[in-house]
mmCIF file of C-alpha atoms and ligand atoms in Angstrom:
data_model
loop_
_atom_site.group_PDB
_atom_site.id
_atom_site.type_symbol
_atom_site.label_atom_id
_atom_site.label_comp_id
_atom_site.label_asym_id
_atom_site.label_seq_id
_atom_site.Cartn_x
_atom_site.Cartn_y
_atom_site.Cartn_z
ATOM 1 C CA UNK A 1 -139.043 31.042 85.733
ATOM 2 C CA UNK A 2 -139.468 31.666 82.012
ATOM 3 C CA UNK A 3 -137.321 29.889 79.859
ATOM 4 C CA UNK A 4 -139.165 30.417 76.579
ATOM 5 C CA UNK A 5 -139.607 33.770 75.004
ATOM 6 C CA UNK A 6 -143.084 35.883 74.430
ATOM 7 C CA UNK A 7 -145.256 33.883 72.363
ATOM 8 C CA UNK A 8 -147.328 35.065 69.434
ATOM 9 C CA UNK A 9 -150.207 35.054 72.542
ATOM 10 C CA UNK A 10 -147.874 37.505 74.532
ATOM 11 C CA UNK A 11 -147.442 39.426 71.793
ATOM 12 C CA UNK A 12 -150.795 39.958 70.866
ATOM 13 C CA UNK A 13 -152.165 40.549 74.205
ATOM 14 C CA UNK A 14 -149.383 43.374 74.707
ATOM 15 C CA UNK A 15 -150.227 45.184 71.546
ATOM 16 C CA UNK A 16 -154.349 44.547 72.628
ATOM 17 C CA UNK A 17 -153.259 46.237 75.872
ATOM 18 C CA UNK A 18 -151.655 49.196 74.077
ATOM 19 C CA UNK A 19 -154.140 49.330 71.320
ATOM 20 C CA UNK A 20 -157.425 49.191 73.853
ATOM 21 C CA UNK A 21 -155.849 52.121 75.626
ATOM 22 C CA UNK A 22 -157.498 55.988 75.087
ATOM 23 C CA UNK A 23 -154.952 58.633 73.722
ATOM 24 C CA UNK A 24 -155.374 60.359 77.419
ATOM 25 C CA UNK A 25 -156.057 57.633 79.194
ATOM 26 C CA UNK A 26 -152.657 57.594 82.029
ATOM 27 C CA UNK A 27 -150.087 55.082 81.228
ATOM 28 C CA UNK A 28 -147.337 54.660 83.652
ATOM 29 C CA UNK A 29 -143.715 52.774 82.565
ATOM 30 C CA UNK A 30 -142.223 51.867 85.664
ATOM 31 C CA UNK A 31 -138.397 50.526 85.390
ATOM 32 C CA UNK A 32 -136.148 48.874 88.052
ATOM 33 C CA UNK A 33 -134.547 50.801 91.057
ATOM 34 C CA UNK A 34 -130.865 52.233 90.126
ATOM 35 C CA UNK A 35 -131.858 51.828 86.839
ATOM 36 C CA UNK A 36 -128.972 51.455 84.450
ATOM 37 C CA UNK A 37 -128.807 51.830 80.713
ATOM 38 C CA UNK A 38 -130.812 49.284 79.673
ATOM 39 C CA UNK A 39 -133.782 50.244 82.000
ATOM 40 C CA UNK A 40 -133.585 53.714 81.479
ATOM 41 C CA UNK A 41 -133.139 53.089 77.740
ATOM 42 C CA UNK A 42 -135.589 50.890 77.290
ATOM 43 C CA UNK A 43 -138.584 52.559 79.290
ATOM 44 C CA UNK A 44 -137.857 55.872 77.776
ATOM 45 C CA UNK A 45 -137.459 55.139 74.003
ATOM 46 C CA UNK A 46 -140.801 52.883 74.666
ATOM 47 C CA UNK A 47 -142.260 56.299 75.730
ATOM 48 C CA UNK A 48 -141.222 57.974 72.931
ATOM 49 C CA UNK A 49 -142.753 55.205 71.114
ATOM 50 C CA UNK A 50 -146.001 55.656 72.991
ATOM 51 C CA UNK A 51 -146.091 59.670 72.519
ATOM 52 C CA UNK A 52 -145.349 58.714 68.228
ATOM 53 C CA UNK A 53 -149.101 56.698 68.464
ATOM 54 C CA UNK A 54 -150.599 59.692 70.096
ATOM 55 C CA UNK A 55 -150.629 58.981 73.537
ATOM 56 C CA UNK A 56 -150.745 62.490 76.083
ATOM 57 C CA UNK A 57 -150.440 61.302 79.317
ATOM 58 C CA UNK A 58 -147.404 58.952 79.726
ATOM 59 C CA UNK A 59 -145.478 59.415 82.650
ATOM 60 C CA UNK A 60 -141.739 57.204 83.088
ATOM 61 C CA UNK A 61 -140.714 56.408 86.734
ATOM 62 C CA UNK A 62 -138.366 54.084 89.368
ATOM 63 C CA UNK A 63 -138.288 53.405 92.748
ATOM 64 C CA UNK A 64 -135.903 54.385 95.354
ATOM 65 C CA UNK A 65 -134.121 57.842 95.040
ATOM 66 C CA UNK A 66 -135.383 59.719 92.142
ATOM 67 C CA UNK A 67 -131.362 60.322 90.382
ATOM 68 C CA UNK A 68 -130.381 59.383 87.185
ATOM 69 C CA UNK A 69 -127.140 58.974 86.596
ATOM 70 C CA UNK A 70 -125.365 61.685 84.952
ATOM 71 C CA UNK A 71 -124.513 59.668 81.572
ATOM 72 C CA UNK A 72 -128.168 59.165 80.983
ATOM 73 C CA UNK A 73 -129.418 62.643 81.896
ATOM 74 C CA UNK A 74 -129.217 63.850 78.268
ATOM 75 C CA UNK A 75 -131.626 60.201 77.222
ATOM 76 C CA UNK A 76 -134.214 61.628 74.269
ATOM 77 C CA UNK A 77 -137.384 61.135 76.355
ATOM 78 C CA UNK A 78 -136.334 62.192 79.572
ATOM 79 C CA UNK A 79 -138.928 64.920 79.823
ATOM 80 C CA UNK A 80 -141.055 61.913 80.769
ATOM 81 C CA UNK A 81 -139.312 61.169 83.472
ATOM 82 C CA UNK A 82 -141.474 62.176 86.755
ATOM 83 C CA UNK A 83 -140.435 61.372 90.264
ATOM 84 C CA UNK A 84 -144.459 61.129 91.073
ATOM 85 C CA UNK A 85 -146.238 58.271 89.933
ATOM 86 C CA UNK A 86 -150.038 58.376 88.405
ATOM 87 C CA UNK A 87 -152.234 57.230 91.767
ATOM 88 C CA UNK A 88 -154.300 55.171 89.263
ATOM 89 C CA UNK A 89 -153.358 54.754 85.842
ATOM 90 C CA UNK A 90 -155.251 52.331 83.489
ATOM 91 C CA UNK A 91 -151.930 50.856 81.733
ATOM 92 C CA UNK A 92 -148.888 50.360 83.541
ATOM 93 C CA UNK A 93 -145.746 48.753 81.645
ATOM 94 C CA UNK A 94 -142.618 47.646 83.385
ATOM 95 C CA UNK A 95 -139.185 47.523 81.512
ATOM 96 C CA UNK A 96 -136.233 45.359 82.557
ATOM 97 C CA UNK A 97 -137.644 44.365 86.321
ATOM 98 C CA UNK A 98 -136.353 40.966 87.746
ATOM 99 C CA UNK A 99 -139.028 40.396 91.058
ATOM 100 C CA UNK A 100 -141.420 42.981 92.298
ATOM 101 C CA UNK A 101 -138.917 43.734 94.880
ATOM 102 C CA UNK A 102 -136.947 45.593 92.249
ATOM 103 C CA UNK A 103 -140.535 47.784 92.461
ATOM 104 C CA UNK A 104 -140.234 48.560 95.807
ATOM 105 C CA UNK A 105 -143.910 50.914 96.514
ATOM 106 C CA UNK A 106 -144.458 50.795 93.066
ATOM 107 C CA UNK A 107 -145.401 47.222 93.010
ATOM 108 C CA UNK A 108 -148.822 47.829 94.002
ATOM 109 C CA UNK A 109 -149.224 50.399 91.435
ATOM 110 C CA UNK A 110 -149.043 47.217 89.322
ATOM 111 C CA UNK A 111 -150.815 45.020 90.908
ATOM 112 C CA UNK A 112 -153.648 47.486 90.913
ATOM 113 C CA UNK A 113 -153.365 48.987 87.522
ATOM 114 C CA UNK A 114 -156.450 47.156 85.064
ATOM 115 C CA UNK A 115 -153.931 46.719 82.564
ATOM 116 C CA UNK A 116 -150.104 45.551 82.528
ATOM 117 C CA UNK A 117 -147.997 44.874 80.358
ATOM 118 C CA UNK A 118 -144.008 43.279 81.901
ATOM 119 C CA UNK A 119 -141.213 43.361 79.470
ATOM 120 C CA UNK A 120 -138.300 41.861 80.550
ATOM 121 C CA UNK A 121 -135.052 39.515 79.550
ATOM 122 C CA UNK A 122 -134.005 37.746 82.814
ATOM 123 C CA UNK A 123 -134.778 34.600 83.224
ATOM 124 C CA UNK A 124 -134.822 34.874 86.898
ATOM 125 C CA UNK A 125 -138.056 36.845 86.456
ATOM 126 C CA UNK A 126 -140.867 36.071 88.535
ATOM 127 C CA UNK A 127 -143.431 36.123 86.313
ATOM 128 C CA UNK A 128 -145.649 38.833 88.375
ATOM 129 C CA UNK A 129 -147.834 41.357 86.101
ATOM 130 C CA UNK A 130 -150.620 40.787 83.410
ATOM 131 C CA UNK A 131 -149.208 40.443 80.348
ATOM 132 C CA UNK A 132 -145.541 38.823 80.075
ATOM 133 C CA UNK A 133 -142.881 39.761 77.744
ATOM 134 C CA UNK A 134 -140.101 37.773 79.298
ATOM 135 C CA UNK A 135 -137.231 37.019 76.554
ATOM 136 C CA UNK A 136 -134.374 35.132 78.467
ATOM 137 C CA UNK A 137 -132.529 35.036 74.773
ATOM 138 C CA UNK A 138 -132.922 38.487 74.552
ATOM 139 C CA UNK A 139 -129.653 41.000 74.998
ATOM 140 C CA UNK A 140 -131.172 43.392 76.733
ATOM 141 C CA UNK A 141 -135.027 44.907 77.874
ATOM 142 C CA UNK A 142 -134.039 47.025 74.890
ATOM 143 C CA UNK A 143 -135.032 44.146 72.245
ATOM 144 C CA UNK A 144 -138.197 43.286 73.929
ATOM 145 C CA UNK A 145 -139.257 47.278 73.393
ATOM 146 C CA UNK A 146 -138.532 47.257 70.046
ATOM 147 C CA UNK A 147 -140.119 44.216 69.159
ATOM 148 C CA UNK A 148 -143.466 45.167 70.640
ATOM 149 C CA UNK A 149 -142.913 49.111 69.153
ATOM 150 C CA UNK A 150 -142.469 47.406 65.850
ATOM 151 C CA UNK A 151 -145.755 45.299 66.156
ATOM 152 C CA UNK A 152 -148.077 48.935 67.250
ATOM 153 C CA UNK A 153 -146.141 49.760 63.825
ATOM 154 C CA UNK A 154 -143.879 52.471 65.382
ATOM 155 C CA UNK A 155 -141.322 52.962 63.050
ATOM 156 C CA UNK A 156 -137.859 53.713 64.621
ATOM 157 C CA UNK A 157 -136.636 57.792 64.480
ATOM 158 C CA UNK A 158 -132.702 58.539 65.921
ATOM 159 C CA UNK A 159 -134.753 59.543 69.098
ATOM 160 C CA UNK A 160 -136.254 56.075 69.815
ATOM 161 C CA UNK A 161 -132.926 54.498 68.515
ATOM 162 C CA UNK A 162 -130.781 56.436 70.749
ATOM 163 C CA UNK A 163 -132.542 55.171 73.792
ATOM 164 C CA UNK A 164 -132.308 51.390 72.435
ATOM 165 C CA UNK A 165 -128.764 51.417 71.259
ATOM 166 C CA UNK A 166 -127.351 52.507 74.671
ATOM 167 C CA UNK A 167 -129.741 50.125 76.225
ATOM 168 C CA UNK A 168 -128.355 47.156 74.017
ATOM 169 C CA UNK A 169 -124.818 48.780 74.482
ATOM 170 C CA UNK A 170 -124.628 48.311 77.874
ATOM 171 C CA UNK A 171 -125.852 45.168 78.449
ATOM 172 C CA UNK A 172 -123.996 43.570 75.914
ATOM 173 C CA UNK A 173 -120.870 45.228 77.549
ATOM 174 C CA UNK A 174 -120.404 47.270 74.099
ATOM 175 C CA UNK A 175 -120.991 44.347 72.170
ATOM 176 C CA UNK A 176 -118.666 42.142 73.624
ATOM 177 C CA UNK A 177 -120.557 39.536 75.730
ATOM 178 C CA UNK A 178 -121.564 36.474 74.361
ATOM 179 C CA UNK A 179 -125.179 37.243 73.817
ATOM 180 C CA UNK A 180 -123.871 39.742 71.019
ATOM 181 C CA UNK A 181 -125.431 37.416 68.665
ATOM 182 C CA UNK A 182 -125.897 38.099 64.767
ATOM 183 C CA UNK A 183 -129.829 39.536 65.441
ATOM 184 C CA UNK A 184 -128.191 42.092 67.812
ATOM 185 C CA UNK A 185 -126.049 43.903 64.943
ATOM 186 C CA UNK A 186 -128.555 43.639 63.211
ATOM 187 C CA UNK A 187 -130.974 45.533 65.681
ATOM 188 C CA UNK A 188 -127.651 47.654 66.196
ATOM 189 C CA UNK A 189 -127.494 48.288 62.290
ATOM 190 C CA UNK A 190 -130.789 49.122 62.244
ATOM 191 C CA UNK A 191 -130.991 51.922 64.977
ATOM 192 C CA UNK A 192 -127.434 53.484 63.729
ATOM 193 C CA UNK A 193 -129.248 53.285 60.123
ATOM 194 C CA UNK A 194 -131.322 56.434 62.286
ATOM 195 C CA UNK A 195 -128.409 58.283 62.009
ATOM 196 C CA UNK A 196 -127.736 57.867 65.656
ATOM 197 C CA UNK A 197 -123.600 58.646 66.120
ATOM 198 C CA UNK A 198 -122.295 55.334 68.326
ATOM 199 C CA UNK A 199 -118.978 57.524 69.065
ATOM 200 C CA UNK A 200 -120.434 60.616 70.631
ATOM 201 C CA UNK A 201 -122.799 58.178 72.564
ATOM 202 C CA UNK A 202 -119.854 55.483 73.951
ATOM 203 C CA UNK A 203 -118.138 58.253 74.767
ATOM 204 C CA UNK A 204 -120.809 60.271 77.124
ATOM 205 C CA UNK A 205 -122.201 57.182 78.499
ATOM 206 C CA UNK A 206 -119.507 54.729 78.640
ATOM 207 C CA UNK A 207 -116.280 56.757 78.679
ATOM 208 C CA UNK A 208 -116.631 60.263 80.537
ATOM 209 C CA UNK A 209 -116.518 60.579 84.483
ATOM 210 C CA UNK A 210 -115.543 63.215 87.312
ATOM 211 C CA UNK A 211 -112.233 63.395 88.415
ATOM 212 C CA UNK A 212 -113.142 62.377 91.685
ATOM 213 C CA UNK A 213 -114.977 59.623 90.591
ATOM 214 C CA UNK A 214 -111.787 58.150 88.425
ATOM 215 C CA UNK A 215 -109.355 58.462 92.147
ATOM 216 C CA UNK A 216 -112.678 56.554 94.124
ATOM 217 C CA UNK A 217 -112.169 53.884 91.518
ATOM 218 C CA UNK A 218 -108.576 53.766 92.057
ATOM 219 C CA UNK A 219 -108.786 53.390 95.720
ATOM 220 C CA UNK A 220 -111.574 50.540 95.878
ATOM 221 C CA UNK A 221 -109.572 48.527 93.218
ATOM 222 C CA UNK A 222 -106.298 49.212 95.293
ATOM 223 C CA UNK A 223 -108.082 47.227 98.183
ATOM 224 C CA UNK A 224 -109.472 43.931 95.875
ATOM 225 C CA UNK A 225 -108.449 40.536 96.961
ATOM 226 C CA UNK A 226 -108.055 38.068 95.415
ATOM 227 C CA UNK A 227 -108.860 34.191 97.130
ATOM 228 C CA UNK A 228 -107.753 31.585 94.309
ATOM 229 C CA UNK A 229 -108.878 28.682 95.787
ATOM 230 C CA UNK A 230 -112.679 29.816 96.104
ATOM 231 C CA UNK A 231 -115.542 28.860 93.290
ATOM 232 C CA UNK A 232 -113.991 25.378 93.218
ATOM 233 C CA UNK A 233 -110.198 27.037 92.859
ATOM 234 C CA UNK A 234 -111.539 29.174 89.388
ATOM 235 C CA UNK A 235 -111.156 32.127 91.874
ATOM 236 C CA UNK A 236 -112.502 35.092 93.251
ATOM 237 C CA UNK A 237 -111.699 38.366 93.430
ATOM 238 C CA UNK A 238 -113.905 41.131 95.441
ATOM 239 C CA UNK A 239 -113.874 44.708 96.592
ATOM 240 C CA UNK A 240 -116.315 46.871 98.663
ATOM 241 C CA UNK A 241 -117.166 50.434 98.841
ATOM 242 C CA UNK A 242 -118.628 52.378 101.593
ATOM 243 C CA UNK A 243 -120.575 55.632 102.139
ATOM 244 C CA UNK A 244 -117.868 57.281 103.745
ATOM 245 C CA UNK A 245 -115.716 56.657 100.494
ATOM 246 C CA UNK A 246 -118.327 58.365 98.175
ATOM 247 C CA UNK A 247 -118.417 61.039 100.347
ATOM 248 C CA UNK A 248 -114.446 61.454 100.812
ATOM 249 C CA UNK A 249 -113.987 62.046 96.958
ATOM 250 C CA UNK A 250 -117.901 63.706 96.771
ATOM 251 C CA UNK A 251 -119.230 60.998 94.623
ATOM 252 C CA UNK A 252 -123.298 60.151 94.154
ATOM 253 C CA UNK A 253 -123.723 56.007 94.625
ATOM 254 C CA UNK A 254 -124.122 55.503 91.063
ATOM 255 C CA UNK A 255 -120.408 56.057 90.085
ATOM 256 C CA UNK A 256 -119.764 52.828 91.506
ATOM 257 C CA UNK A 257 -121.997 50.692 89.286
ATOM 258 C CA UNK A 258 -119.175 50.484 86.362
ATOM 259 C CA UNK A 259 -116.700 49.385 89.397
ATOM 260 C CA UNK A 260 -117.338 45.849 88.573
ATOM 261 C CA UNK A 261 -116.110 45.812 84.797
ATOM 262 C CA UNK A 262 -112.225 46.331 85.949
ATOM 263 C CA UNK A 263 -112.791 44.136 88.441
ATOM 264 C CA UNK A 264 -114.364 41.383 86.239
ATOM 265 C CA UNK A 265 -111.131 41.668 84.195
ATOM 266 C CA UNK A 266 -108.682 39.975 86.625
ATOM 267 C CA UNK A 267 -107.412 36.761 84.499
ATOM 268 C CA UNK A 268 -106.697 34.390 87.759
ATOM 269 C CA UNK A 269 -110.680 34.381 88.991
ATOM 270 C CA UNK A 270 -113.447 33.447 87.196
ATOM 271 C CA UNK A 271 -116.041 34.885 89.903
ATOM 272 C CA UNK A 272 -115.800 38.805 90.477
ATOM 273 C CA UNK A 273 -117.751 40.552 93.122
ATOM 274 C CA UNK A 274 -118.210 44.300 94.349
ATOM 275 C CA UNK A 275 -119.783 44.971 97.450
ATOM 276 C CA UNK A 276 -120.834 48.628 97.335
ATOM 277 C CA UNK A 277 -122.860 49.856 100.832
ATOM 278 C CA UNK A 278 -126.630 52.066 100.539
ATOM 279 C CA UNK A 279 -126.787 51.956 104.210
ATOM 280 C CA UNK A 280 -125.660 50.765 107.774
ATOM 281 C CA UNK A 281 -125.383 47.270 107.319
ATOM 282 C CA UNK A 282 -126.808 46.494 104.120
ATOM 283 C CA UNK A 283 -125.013 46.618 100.569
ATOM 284 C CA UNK A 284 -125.713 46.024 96.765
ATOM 285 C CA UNK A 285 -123.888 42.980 95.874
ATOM 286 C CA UNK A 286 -122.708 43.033 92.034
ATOM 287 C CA UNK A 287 -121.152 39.330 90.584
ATOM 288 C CA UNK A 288 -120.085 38.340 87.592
ATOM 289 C CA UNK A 289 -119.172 35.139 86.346
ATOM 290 C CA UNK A 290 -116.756 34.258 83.027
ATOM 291 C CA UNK A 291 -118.497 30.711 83.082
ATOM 292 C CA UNK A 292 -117.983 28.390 85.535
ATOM 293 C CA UNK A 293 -120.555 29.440 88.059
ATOM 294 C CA UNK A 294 -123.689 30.505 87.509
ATOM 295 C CA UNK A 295 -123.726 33.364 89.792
ATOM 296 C CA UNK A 296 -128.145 33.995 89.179
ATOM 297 C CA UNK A 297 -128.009 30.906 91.790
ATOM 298 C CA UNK A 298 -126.385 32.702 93.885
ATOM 299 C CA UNK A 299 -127.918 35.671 93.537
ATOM 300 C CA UNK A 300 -131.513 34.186 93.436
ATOM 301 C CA UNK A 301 -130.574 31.901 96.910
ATOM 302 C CA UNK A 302 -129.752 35.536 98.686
ATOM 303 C CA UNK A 303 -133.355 37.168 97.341
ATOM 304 C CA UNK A 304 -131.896 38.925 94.222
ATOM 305 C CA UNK A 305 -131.516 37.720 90.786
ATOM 306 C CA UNK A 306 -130.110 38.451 87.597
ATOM 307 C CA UNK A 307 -128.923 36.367 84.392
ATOM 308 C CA UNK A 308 -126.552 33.425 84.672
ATOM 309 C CA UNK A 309 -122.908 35.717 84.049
ATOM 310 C CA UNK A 310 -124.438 38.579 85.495
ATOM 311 C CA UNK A 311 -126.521 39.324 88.648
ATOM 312 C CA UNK A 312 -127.074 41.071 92.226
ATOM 313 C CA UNK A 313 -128.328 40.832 95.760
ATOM 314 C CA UNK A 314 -128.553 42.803 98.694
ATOM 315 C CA UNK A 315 -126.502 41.784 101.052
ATOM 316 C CA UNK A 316 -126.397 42.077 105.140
ATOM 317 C CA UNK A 317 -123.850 42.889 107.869
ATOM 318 C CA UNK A 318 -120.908 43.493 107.311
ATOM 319 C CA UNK A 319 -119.049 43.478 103.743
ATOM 320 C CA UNK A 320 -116.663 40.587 105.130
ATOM 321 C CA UNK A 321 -119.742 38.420 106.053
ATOM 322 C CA UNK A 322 -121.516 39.223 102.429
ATOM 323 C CA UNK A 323 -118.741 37.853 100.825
ATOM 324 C CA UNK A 324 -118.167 34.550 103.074
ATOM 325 C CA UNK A 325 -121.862 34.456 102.156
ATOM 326 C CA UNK A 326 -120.883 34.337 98.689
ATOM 327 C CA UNK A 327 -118.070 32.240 98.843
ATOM 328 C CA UNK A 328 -120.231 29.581 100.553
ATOM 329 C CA UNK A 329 -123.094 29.740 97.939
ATOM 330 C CA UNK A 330 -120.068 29.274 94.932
ATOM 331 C CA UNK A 331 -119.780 25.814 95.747
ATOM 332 C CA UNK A 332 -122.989 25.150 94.860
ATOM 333 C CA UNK A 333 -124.055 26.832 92.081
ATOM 334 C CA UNK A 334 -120.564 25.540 90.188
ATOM 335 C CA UNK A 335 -121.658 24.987 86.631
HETATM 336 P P1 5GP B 1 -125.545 44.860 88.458
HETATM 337 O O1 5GP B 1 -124.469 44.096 89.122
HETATM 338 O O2 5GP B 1 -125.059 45.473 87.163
HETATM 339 O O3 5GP B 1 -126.233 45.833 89.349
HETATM 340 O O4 5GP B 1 -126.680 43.820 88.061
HETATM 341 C C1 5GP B 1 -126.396 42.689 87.306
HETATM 342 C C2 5GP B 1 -127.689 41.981 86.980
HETATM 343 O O5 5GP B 1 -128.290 41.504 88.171
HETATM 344 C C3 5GP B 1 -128.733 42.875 86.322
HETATM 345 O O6 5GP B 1 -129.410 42.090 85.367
HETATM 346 C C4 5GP B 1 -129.643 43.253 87.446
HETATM 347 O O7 5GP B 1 -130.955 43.477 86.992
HETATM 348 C C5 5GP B 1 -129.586 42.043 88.359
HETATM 349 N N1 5GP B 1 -129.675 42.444 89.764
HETATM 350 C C6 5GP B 1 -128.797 43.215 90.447
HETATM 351 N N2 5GP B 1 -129.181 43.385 91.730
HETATM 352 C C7 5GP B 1 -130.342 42.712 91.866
HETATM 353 C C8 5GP B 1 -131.258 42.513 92.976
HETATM 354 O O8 5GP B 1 -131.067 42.993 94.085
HETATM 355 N N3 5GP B 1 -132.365 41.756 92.709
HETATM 356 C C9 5GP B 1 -132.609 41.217 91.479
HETATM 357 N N4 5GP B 1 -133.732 40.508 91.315
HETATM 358 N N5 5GP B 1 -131.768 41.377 90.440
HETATM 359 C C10 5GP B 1 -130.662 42.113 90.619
HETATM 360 MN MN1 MN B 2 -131.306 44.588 81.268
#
C-alpha cells in the first residue's frame, strides 16, 4: 500500500525512463481491463504526449476483450489503440491499474519489459512495476499523466486535454465527489484553457446512450432491493444484471458500468452495490460507499480493490451469494 504520493525520486526516475528511451525504440501503455474513462483517458492522451517528444512506435492496449466503449471511441489518440501487444518492448507504462490481476496476460509483458514506468491513484495498489507513480490524493490516473507530461516538458494541446478532462470527469463523477479539490479546477481550467468544449464532451460521454440500453437500465433498477438494516443499519441497496438481460435488449457489457450511479443515489443506504455477470458463475461486483464503510476493505478482502468510496471485485456463484458475501464483509470494514 502507498499512502504517500510520487516523490521527487519517482519523478525523476519516470522522466529518466522516458528520456533514456530511443525515438523507435517500442513503448507499450498498457491500461486496466474494461477500461473506463479515466484509463482510457489517461493512457491515450499520455500517448499523444509521447508521439509530441517524437516517439514512432507507441502502441496503447488492455486486457480482456479488445471493445471500447462507444463514448470513448471518438478519444484523440485512439489510432494508438492496438488489440496486439509489442512481444518485447523496451518501455512499458501502465495507467490507472490497481493489482497485476487487472493485467491479466499482460502482466508479464511488464514484468519482462527492461523498463516500467506504473502510474496510478489507488491506494489499494500493489506496488508491482519498476518505477511507481502511485498518487492516492490524486482524482484520477489523469493527474498523474499530466504531471509527468509536464516534467518531459510536453505542453498541453486540446488533443492531450481532451483525453485528461474526460479522464478527471469521470472519476470525479463530473466534479462532484469530494476529491474535486481546488488543484482539480485548476487542472480542469487549464485543459478547457485548450479550447476543449466540456458541453459537447459531457454530453457524448456522459449523457448519450441506445435506446435499448436506457429500457436495460430501467429493468435492473426495477429489481433493486433495498436491506436497511445491513452496513450497521446505514443500508444497502443492490441490483444484478445477467447475460441474458444484455442480450434481451442487444446491449454490449459495458452499458452497465454507469448502472451504479442511479443506484448510488438511493437516500435510505449508504452502501450501493451492482452485481453485473461476464460469465457462468462469476460477476463484476461494483460498490460504492457515501462514507460510512470503506468499501476498498471489502473489495480488497474478496481479491479486488479500488479507493475507499469506490471499488470492485469479482465475485462467485450466484448473485444472491455475492451479495451475502458483501453484506458479511460490511460489518467489518464499518468506518
Ligand atoms: P467500478 O465499480 O467503477 O468498476 O470500479 C470502482 C473502482 O474499483 C475503480 O477504481 C476500479 O479500478 C476498482 N475496481 C473495480 N473492480 C476491481 C477489481 O476487480 N479489482 C481491483 N483491484 N480493482 C477494481
Ligand atoms: Mn481511475
Amino acid at each position: 500500500m502507498t499512502l504517500s504520493g510520487p516523490t521527487a525520486e519517482h519523478w525523476a526516475a519516470a522522466v529518466e525512463a522516458v528520456r533514456s528511451t530511443g525515438a523507435d525504440d517500442e513503448i507499450q501503455l498498457i491500461c486496466h481491463v474494461n477500461p473506463d474513462g479515466d484509463a482510457l483517458g489517461s493512457m491515450l492522451g499520455f500517448g499523444l504526449g509521447l508521439r509530441r517528444l517524437g516517439f514512432t512506435r507507441v502502441r496503447a492496449t488492455f486486457p480482456g476483450d479488445f471493445v471500447v466503449p462507444e463514448p470513448y471511441r471518438l478519444l484523440p489518440g485512439s489510432d494508438l489503440l492496438e488489440p496486439e501487444a509489442f512481444s518485447e518492448p523496451r518501455l512499458v507504462i501502465v495507467f490507472d491499474v490497481a493489482s497485476e490481476s487487472r493485467l491479466g496476460a499482460l502482466a508479464s509483458r511488464v514484468a519482462a519489459a527492461p523498463a516500467s514506468v506504473v502510474l496510478d491513484h489507488h491506494a489499494s495498489n500493489t506496488g508491482f512495476g519498476g518505477v511507481r507513480l502511485v498518487d492516492p490524493h490524486a482524482a484520477a490516473t489523469s493527474v498523474v499523466a499530466e504531471g509527468l507530461l509536464s516534467r518531459l516538458k510536453v505542453p498541453l494541446d486540446a488533443e492531450i486535454a481532451e483525453c485528461f478532462y474526460v479522464a478527471l470527469a469521470t472519476d470525479t463523477g463530473s466534479f462532484k465527489f469530494d476529491m474535486t479539490t481546488v488543484s482539480v479546477h485548476e487542472l480542469a481550467a487549464r485543459l478547457i484553457a485548450t479550447g476543449i468544449r466540456p458541453g459537447e464532451i459531457s454530453r457524448r460521454i456522459f449523457d448519450s446512450r441506445p435506446f435499448g440500453a436506457m429500457k436495460l437500465t430501467g429493468e435492473v433498477i426495477g429489481r433493486a432491493v433495498l436491506d436497511e438494516s445491513a452496513a450497521g443499519g446505514r443500508g444497502m441497496v443492490w441490483t444484478y444484471a445477467t447475460l441474458a438481460d444484455l442480450e434481451r435488449h442487444g446491449q454490449p457489457p459495458y452499458v452497465l458500468d454507469s448502472l451504479i450511479d442511479p443506484v448510488r443515489s438511493v437516500a435510505e443506504a449508504d452502501v450501493s452495490v451492482v452485481v453485473k455477470q461476464v460469465a457462468t458463475g462469476e460477476w463484476s461486483v461494483s460498490l460504492r460507499s457515501k462514507g460510512a464503510v470503506d468499501v476498498s476493505g471489502v473489495a480488497v478482502a474478496q481479491g479486488g480493490g479500488g479507493h475507499r468510496l469506490a471499488a470492485g471485485f469479482t465475485g462467485y456463484g450466484e448473485a444472491a451469494d455475492v451479495v451475502a458475501t458483501v453484506r458479511r464483509l460490511l460489518d467489518e470494514h464499518l468506518n
